[in-house]
C-alpha positions as a Python dict, from the first residue, in 0.01 Angstrom:
ca = {
    (1, 'M'): (0, 0, 0),
    (2, 'R'): (88, 218, -296),
    (3, 'L'): (430, 352, -388),
    (4, 'P'): (473, 715, -272),
    (5, 'A'): (441, 966, -553),
    (6, 'P'): (765, 1157, -478),
    (7, 'L'): (975, 854, -569),
    (8, 'F'): (814, 848, -911),
    (9, 'S'): (848, 1218, -980),
    (10, 'L'): (1218, 1233, -889),
    (11, 'A'): (1336, 1057, -1202),
    (12, 'L'): (1128, 1280, -1426),
    (13, 'L'): (1282, 1588, -1270),
    (14, 'T'): (1641, 1470, -1306),
    (15, 'A'): (1663, 1323, -1655),
    (16, 'T'): (1524, 1351, -2003),
    (17, 'T'): (1520, 1120, -2300),
    (18, 'S'): (1568, 1177, -2669),
    (19, 'A'): (1368, 1028, -2951),
    (20, 'T'): (1372, 656, -3020),
    (21, 'N'): (1654, 597, -3265),
    (22, 'F'): (1585, 327, -3525),
    (23, 'T'): (1905, 208, -3691),
    (24, 'G'): (1721, 88, -4001),
    (25, 'D'): (1823, -272, -3935),
    (26, 'V'): (1579, -557, -3879),
    (27, 'L'): (1663, -886, -3702),
    (28, 'N'): (1420, -1176, -3731),
    (29, 'G'): (1150, -930, -3827),
    (30, 'V'): (1217, -710, -3523),
    (31, 'P'): (1337, -349, -3565),
    (32, 'V'): (1677, -255, -3422),
    (33, 'I'): (1711, 60, -3213),
    (34, 'S'): (2001, 236, -3045),
    (35, 'H'): (1783, 435, -2803),
    (36, 'L'): (1434, 387, -2662),
    (37, 'D'): (1195, 670, -2580),
    (38, 'I'): (881, 514, -2435),
    (39, 'S'): (676, 822, -2521),
    (40, 'E'): (719, 726, -2887),
    (41, 'V'): (627, 360, -2842),
    (42, 'P'): (276, 289, -2975),
    (43, 'S'): (17, 296, -2699),
    (44, 'R'): (-215, 1, -2628),
    (45, 'R'): (39, -237, -2778),
    (46, 'V'): (320, -473, -2684),
    (47, 'S'): (618, -377, -2899),
    (48, 'R'): (939, -568, -2957),
    (49, 'Y'): (1281, -426, -3033),
    (50, 'Y'): (1643, -526, -3047),
    (51, 'L'): (1871, -271, -2882),
    (52, 'R'): (2221, -245, -3024),
    (53, 'V'): (2451, -253, -2721),
    (54, 'G'): (2799, -265, -2870),
    (55, 'E'): (3030, -470, -3087),
    (56, 'I'): (3270, -759, -3053),
    (57, 'N'): (3590, -834, -3245),
    (58, 'G'): (3565, -752, -3612),
    (59, 'G'): (3291, -498, -3547),
    (60, 'L'): (3015, -759, -3522),
    (61, 'P'): (2720, -595, -3347),
    (62, 'L'): (2563, -719, -3024),
    (63, 'H'): (2192, -682, -2953),
    (64, 'I'): (1955, -751, -2665),
    (65, 'P'): (1578, -809, -2694),
    (66, 'V'): (1345, -552, -2539),
    (67, 'F'): (970, -572, -2478),
    (68, 'V'): (763, -260, -2415),
    (69, 'A'): (398, -286, -2312),
    (70, 'R'): (263, 67, -2319),
    (71, 'G'): (-90, 121, -2198),
    (72, 'T'): (-333, 400, -2270),
    (73, 'P'): (-191, 727, -2407),
    (74, 'E'): (-261, 915, -2084),
    (75, 'S'): (-104, 642, -1868),
    (76, 'L'): (245, 759, -1963),
    (77, 'K'): (187, 1034, -1708),
    (78, 'S'): (-81, 883, -1485),
    (79, 'G'): (65, 533, -1453),
    (80, 'K'): (379, 370, -1321),
    (81, 'K'): (670, 222, -1515),
    (82, 'L'): (792, -126, -1422),
    (83, 'S'): (1114, -289, -1546),
    (84, 'L'): (1165, -666, -1557),
    (85, 'S'): (1512, -797, -1639),
    (86, 'A'): (1659, -1147, -1649),
    (87, 'A'): (1971, -1345, -1739),
    (88, 'I'): (2231, -1081, -1659),
    (89, 'H'): (2420, -1399, -1577),
    (90, 'G'): (2398, -1617, -1885),
    (91, 'D'): (2339, -1946, -1704),
    (92, 'E'): (2055, -1812, -1486),
    (93, 'L'): (1753, -1880, -1701),
    (94, 'N'): (1437, -1920, -1491),
    (95, 'G'): (1370, -1547, -1513),
    (96, 'V'): (1371, -1558, -1893),
    (97, 'R'): (1048, -1757, -1893),
    (98, 'V'): (891, -1528, -1634),
    (99, 'V'): (947, -1223, -1856),
    (100, 'Q'): (820, -1410, -2162),
    (101, 'R'): (502, -1519, -1982),
    (102, 'I'): (428, -1174, -1845),
    (103, 'F'): (441, -1020, -2191),
    (104, 'E'): (232, -1303, -2337),
    (105, 'Q'): (-28, -1207, -2076),
    (106, 'L'): (6, -833, -2138),
    (107, 'E'): (-81, -884, -2505),
    (108, 'G'): (-439, -932, -2387),
    (109, 'Q'): (-435, -653, -2128),
    (110, 'V'): (-235, -374, -2287),
    (111, 'G'): (-540, -185, -2410),
    (112, 'Q'): (-640, -119, -2048),
    (113, 'L'): (-296, -80, -1889),
    (114, 'N'): (-244, 224, -1670),
    (115, 'G'): (130, 243, -1715),
    (116, 'T'): (424, 90, -1898),
    (117, 'V'): (615, -236, -1855),
    (118, 'I'): (965, -278, -1999),
    (119, 'G'): (1112, -627, -2023),
    (120, 'I'): (1463, -745, -2105),
    (121, 'P'): (1447, -1127, -2107),
    (122, 'T'): (1822, -1173, -2171),
    (123, 'V'): (2046, -892, -2048),
    (124, 'N'): (2383, -1058, -2118),
    (125, 'P'): (2420, -1172, -2481),
    (126, 'M'): (2773, -1307, -2437),
    (127, 'G'): (2677, -1505, -2127),
    (128, 'I'): (2377, -1652, -2308),
    (129, 'Y'): (2594, -1749, -2605),
    (130, 'L'): (2856, -1915, -2383),
    (131, 'N'): (2592, -2063, -2149),
    (132, 'Q'): (2781, -1935, -1846),
    (133, 'R'): (2762, -1658, -1589),
    (134, 'N'): (2990, -1383, -1714),
    (135, 'Y'): (3063, -1165, -2014),
    (136, 'F'): (3372, -1272, -2210),
    (137, 'T'): (3606, -1016, -2363),
    (138, 'S'): (3900, -1145, -2564),
    (139, 'H'): (4160, -872, -2514),
    (140, 'N'): (4466, -943, -2296),
    (141, 'S'): (4419, -1320, -2344),
    (142, 'G'): (4059, -1303, -2228),
    (143, 'W'): (3857, -1171, -1935),
    (144, 'L'): (3534, -1276, -1770),
    (145, 'T'): (3334, -990, -1620),
    (146, 'N'): (3033, -1004, -1390),
    (147, 'V'): (2801, -756, -1563),
    (148, 'N'): (2604, -723, -1240),
    (149, 'R'): (2895, -533, -1088),
    (150, 'V'): (2949, -266, -1356),
    (151, 'F'): (2619, -72, -1370),
    (152, 'P'): (2549, 203, -1465),
    (153, 'G'): (2834, 131, -1704),
    (154, 'V'): (3090, 336, -1894),
    (155, 'A'): (3039, 507, -2231),
    (156, 'A'): (3248, 413, -2533),
    (157, 'S'): (3379, 770, -2540),
    (158, 'E'): (3517, 714, -2189),
    (159, 'G'): (3687, 386, -2279),
    (160, 'G'): (3416, 146, -2169),
    (161, 'S'): (3481, -224, -2225),
    (162, 'G'): (3222, -459, -2374),
    (163, 'P'): (3039, -534, -2047),
    (164, 'E'): (3066, -173, -1930),
    (165, 'L'): (2923, -53, -2260),
    (166, 'L'): (2642, -309, -2236),
    (167, 'A'): (2549, -176, -1892),
    (168, 'Y'): (2580, 186, -2005),
    (169, 'N'): (2352, 135, -2304),
    (170, 'I'): (2087, -44, -2100),
    (171, 'W'): (2096, 218, -1825),
    (172, 'N'): (2078, 512, -2063),
    (173, 'D'): (1907, 380, -2375),
    (174, 'V'): (1642, 150, -2224),
    (175, 'W'): (1592, 284, -1874),
    (176, 'G'): (1653, 644, -1979),
    (177, 'N'): (1912, 715, -1709),
    (178, 'R'): (1637, 633, -1454),
    (179, 'S'): (1365, 845, -1619),
    (180, 'Q'): (1182, 547, -1774),
    (181, 'V'): (1161, 323, -1465),
    (182, 'D'): (974, 364, -1137),
    (183, 'V'): (1020, 12, -998),
    (184, 'G'): (1272, -255, -1100),
    (185, 'I'): (1272, -633, -1059),
    (186, 'D'): (1589, -822, -1155),
    (187, 'L'): (1550, -1199, -1189),
    (188, 'H'): (1829, -1448, -1113),
    (189, 'T'): (1908, -1802, -1004),
    (190, 'P'): (2217, -1916, -814),
    (191, 'S'): (2526, -1966, -1027),
    (192, 'S'): (2583, -2306, -1184),
    (193, 'G'): (2650, -2565, -916),
    (194, 'G'): (2436, -2398, -647),
    (195, 'E'): (2084, -2482, -533),
    (196, 'T'): (1823, -2273, -355),
    (197, 'S'): (1447, -2226, -347),
    (198, 'L'): (1294, -1877, -382),
    (199, 'W'): (1451, -1582, -206),
    (200, 'C'): (1542, -1219, -260),
    (201, 'Y'): (1779, -940, -165),
    (202, 'A'): (1601, -628, -41),
    (203, 'D'): (1736, -295, 85),
    (204, 'F'): (1466, -189, 331),
    (205, 'R'): (1617, 159, 366),
    (206, 'L'): (1433, 277, 54),
    (207, 'P'): (1053, 310, 79),
    (208, 'Y'): (847, 44, -101),
    (209, 'V'): (1135, -206, -121),
    (210, 'E'): (1007, -393, 184),
    (211, 'R'): (658, -406, 35),
    (212, 'L'): (801, -527, -297),
    (213, 'A'): (1002, -804, -128),
    (214, 'K'): (708, -923, 79),
    (215, 'L'): (481, -936, -227),
    (216, 'L'): (720, -1206, -354),
    (217, 'Q'): (624, -1429, -58),
    (218, 'P'): (970, -1586, -75),
    (219, 'D'): (1103, -1881, 121),
    (220, 'T'): (1384, -1656, 248),
    (221, 'L'): (1393, -1276, 250),
    (222, 'K'): (1742, -1132, 290),
    (223, 'I'): (1755, -777, 425),
    (224, 'D'): (2058, -647, 243),
    (225, 'P'): (2243, -318, 182),
    (226, 'G'): (2306, -410, -180),
    (227, 'E'): (2605, -476, -401),
    (228, 'P'): (2768, -179, -580),
    (229, 'G'): (2736, -209, -956),
    (230, 'S'): (2437, -443, -949),
    (231, 'I'): (2113, -356, -1126),
    (232, 'E'): (1923, -359, -797),
    (233, 'T'): (2163, -132, -610),
    (234, 'T'): (2203, 107, -904),
    (235, 'F'): (1826, 149, -912),
    (236, 'V'): (1808, 192, -533),
    (237, 'D'): (2093, 443, -535),
    (238, 'N'): (1880, 644, -778),
    (239, 'S'): (1571, 624, -553),
    (240, 'I'): (1405, 355, -766),
    (241, 'P'): (1268, 68, -552),
    (242, 'S'): (1413, -263, -670),
    (243, 'I'): (1486, -616, -553),
    (244, 'T'): (1696, -906, -679),
    (245, 'V'): (1497, -1229, -700),
    (246, 'E'): (1682, -1563, -684),
    (247, 'M'): (1499, -1875, -797),
    (248, 'G'): (1599, -2241, -814),
    (249, 'L'): (1888, -2377, -1018),
    (250, 'A'): (2097, -2245, -1305),
    (251, 'K'): (2042, -2389, -1653),
    (252, 'V'): (1701, -2530, -1559),
    (253, 'W'): (1348, -2404, -1614),
    (254, 'N'): (1176, -2486, -1286),
    (255, 'A'): (803, -2470, -1363),
    (256, 'S'): (687, -2426, -1003),
    (257, 'L'): (927, -2140, -927),
    (258, 'I'): (854, -1973, -1260),
    (259, 'E'): (485, -1988, -1167),
    (260, 'R'): (548, -1838, -823),
    (261, 'V'): (748, -1547, -964),
    (262, 'Y'): (497, -1496, -1246),
    (263, 'D'): (226, -1465, -978),
    (264, 'F'): (449, -1223, -786),
    (265, 'V'): (491, -995, -1087),
    (266, 'N'): (114, -992, -1127),
    (267, 'R'): (77, -889, -763),
    (268, 'V'): (320, -603, -830),
    (269, 'L'): (131, -498, -1143),
    (270, 'D'): (-184, -485, -932),
    (271, 'D'): (-14, -308, -641),
    (272, 'L'): (115, -37, -874),
    (273, 'S'): (-231, -6, -1032),
    (274, 'I'): (-87, -85, -1375),
    (275, 'V'): (-346, -355, -1440),
    (276, 'P'): (-716, -322, -1356),
    (277, 'S'): (-799, -463, -1014),
    (278, 'N'): (-1120, -617, -885),
    (279, 'S'): (-1024, -536, -526),
    (280, 'T'): (-1037, -206, -342),
    (281, 'E'): (-799, -330, -72),
    (282, 'S'): (-425, -379, -87),
    (283, 'Y'): (-302, -736, -107),
    (284, 'V'): (-181, -880, 223),
    (285, 'P'): (121, -1105, 159),
    (286, 'D'): (127, -1451, 314),
    (287, 'L'): (459, -1465, 498),
    (288, 'S'): (374, -1767, 710),
    (289, 'K'): (648, -1971, 538),
    (290, 'T'): (897, -1687, 486),
    (291, 'Y'): (1218, -1674, 686),
    (292, 'I'): (1338, -1313, 715),
    (293, 'A'): (1710, -1277, 786),
    (294, 'N'): (1965, -997, 792),
    (295, 'T'): (2282, -1206, 759),
    (296, 'F'): (2424, -1480, 537),
    (297, 'H'): (2721, -1685, 650),
    (298, 'D'): (2920, -1885, 397),
    (299, 'S'): (3059, -2209, 539),
    (300, 'I'): (3387, -2287, 363),
    (301, 'S'): (3571, -2613, 296),
    (302, 'K'): (3938, -2636, 392),
    (303, 'Y'): (3996, -2923, 150),
    (304, 'G'): (3940, -3030, -205),
    (305, 'G'): (3732, -3342, -250),
    (306, 'F'): (3362, -3421, -245),
    (307, 'V'): (3096, -3257, -30),
    (308, 'E'): (2834, -3476, 135),
    (309, 'Q'): (2537, -3260, 231),
    (310, 'L'): (2382, -3336, 570),
    (311, 'V'): (2122, -3056, 552),
    (312, 'T'): (1890, -2971, 263),
    (313, 'V'): (1785, -2631, 131),
    (314, 'D'): (1538, -2446, 358),
    (315, 'E'): (1599, -2688, 646),
    (316, 'P'): (1642, -2520, 987),
    (317, 'V'): (1980, -2557, 1156),
    (318, 'T'): (2117, -2496, 1504),
    (319, 'K'): (2454, -2353, 1596),
    (320, 'G'): (2717, -2628, 1595),
    (321, 'Q'): (2504, -2871, 1393),
    (322, 'P'): (2697, -3073, 1130),
    (323, 'I'): (2591, -2953, 785),
    (324, 'A'): (2837, -3131, 554),
    (325, 'N'): (3122, -3380, 534),
    (326, 'I'): (3417, -3332, 301),
    (327, 'R'): (3540, -3669, 173),
    (328, 'N'): (3853, -3752, -22),
    (329, 'V'): (3863, -3968, -333),
    (330, 'F'): (3877, -4284, -117),
    (331, 'G'): (3569, -4181, 81),
    (332, 'D'): (3749, -4085, 401),
    (333, 'I'): (3608, -3786, 589),
    (334, 'L'): (3862, -3504, 580),
    (335, 'E'): (3644, -3251, 757),
    (336, 'T'): (3298, -3206, 903),
    (337, 'V'): (3162, -2853, 862),
    (338, 'Y'): (2933, -2714, 1132),
    (339, 'S'): (2672, -2441, 1122),
    (340, 'P'): (2815, -2117, 1265),
    (341, 'E'): (2474, -1997, 1386),
    (342, 'S'): (2115, -2107, 1430),
    (343, 'G'): (1907, -2025, 1125),
    (344, 'R'): (1823, -2182, 791),
    (345, 'M'): (2022, -2349, 514),
    (346, 'F'): (1914, -2132, 225),
    (347, 'Q'): (2169, -2228, -42),
    (348, 'S'): (2392, -2530, -90),
    (349, 'P'): (2614, -2680, -361),
    (350, 'R'): (2444, -2896, -620),
    (351, 'D'): (2780, -3018, -749),
    (352, 'P'): (2951, -3257, -503),
    (353, 'S'): (3300, -3184, -638),
    (354, 'I'): (3460, -2913, -425),
    (355, 'E'): (3789, -2728, -395),
    (356, 'P'): (3952, -2554, -98),
    (357, 'G'): (3782, -2227, -13),
    (358, 'A'): (3454, -2318, -180),
    (359, 'S'): (3118, -2298, -5),
    (360, 'V'): (2953, -2607, 141),
    (361, 'G'): (2640, -2407, 220),
    (362, 'Q'): (2513, -2065, 318),
    (363, 'I'): (2325, -2017, 644),
    (364, 'A'): (2067, -1739, 675),
    (365, 'Y'): (2017, -1604, 1025),
    (366, 'N'): (1954, -1287, 1221),
    (367, 'S'): (2262, -1122, 1366),
    (368, 'T'): (2232, -900, 1672),
    (369, 'D'): (2538, -702, 1562),
    (370, 'P'): (2426, -339, 1506),
    (371, 'E'): (2649, -334, 1198),
    (372, 'C'): (2418, -593, 1043),
    (373, 'A'): (2092, -410, 1106),
    (374, 'D'): (2062, -329, 734),
    (375, 'G'): (2213, -662, 629),
    (376, 'C'): (2547, -844, 623),
    (377, 'I'): (2719, -1124, 433),
    (378, 'L'): (2991, -1295, 639),
}
């Protein structure tokens, strides 16, 4: 299956880009830019840039790394444009290695590429520096902002804060206000303290998103209406097929999951005809081990203490089955938490220390509620 042409032409009709703007600065031998125009990136080459995305206190500049693999000269019009992004949450690092590996591979393929691949291995420079999820701003005694809730951002001229300006500059100066991307893949892990296998969010209402999600061959596929301000939903709202991929644990490079997602990106490159293919038939995803669900249900602890998991990630559960005990400091059971529905344990806490209102596990299942036809989180 190939992505319908109208989705690709829409962005070109609605936005334009200006010339790549080199600031004249060089970081670690890499040129710094304030705007990217992929038509000016050298063809048949993998190029590296730092994009200036704002400043912190004292006027110190912030930059993010950007890869661009541009294929043959004619492929700018004939080929598709794929975006890969990772580490919008600074502790979610598996995706970083996926992006790195893809561009290592493209170094040997770029001369024959029919299209363009843009990669941002670390979206959130403050989160990476602090080794935690959010973007820290120091005004008003300090704020932590989830950058994946502020896209497409706010310009400095409109009073944008640091994270809003970061999002604005990526959206406009890398992705060209949607004109430089046809398909987007945003790579995540759970936040620190959570554990999962390989799953994704996918808004099936937009054509090609379902195909994209199934090419991942995930352990769990969550049909989902999206989260306003996220990269995925901002792309989808602009008719750009996109999914959010979640993989493994925070702060860990999981080699097997990195390999699975690396293989997935290669399937997408083939499906979009960006890389040469030896097959004349579309790839048929193996979904024999994939659990497709439209609803997540968070099971919450009433107490602070320690959570004893009774069900592991990806294990099937039945409604009313005990999934966790909450124990106090002396080891007494304060509460047993039960599964609200029959489905699958798709995410659970890695950290046994728990506070009231925190999750002891998320159950994926299929709700019959019509309101959840396009996805729910309860």
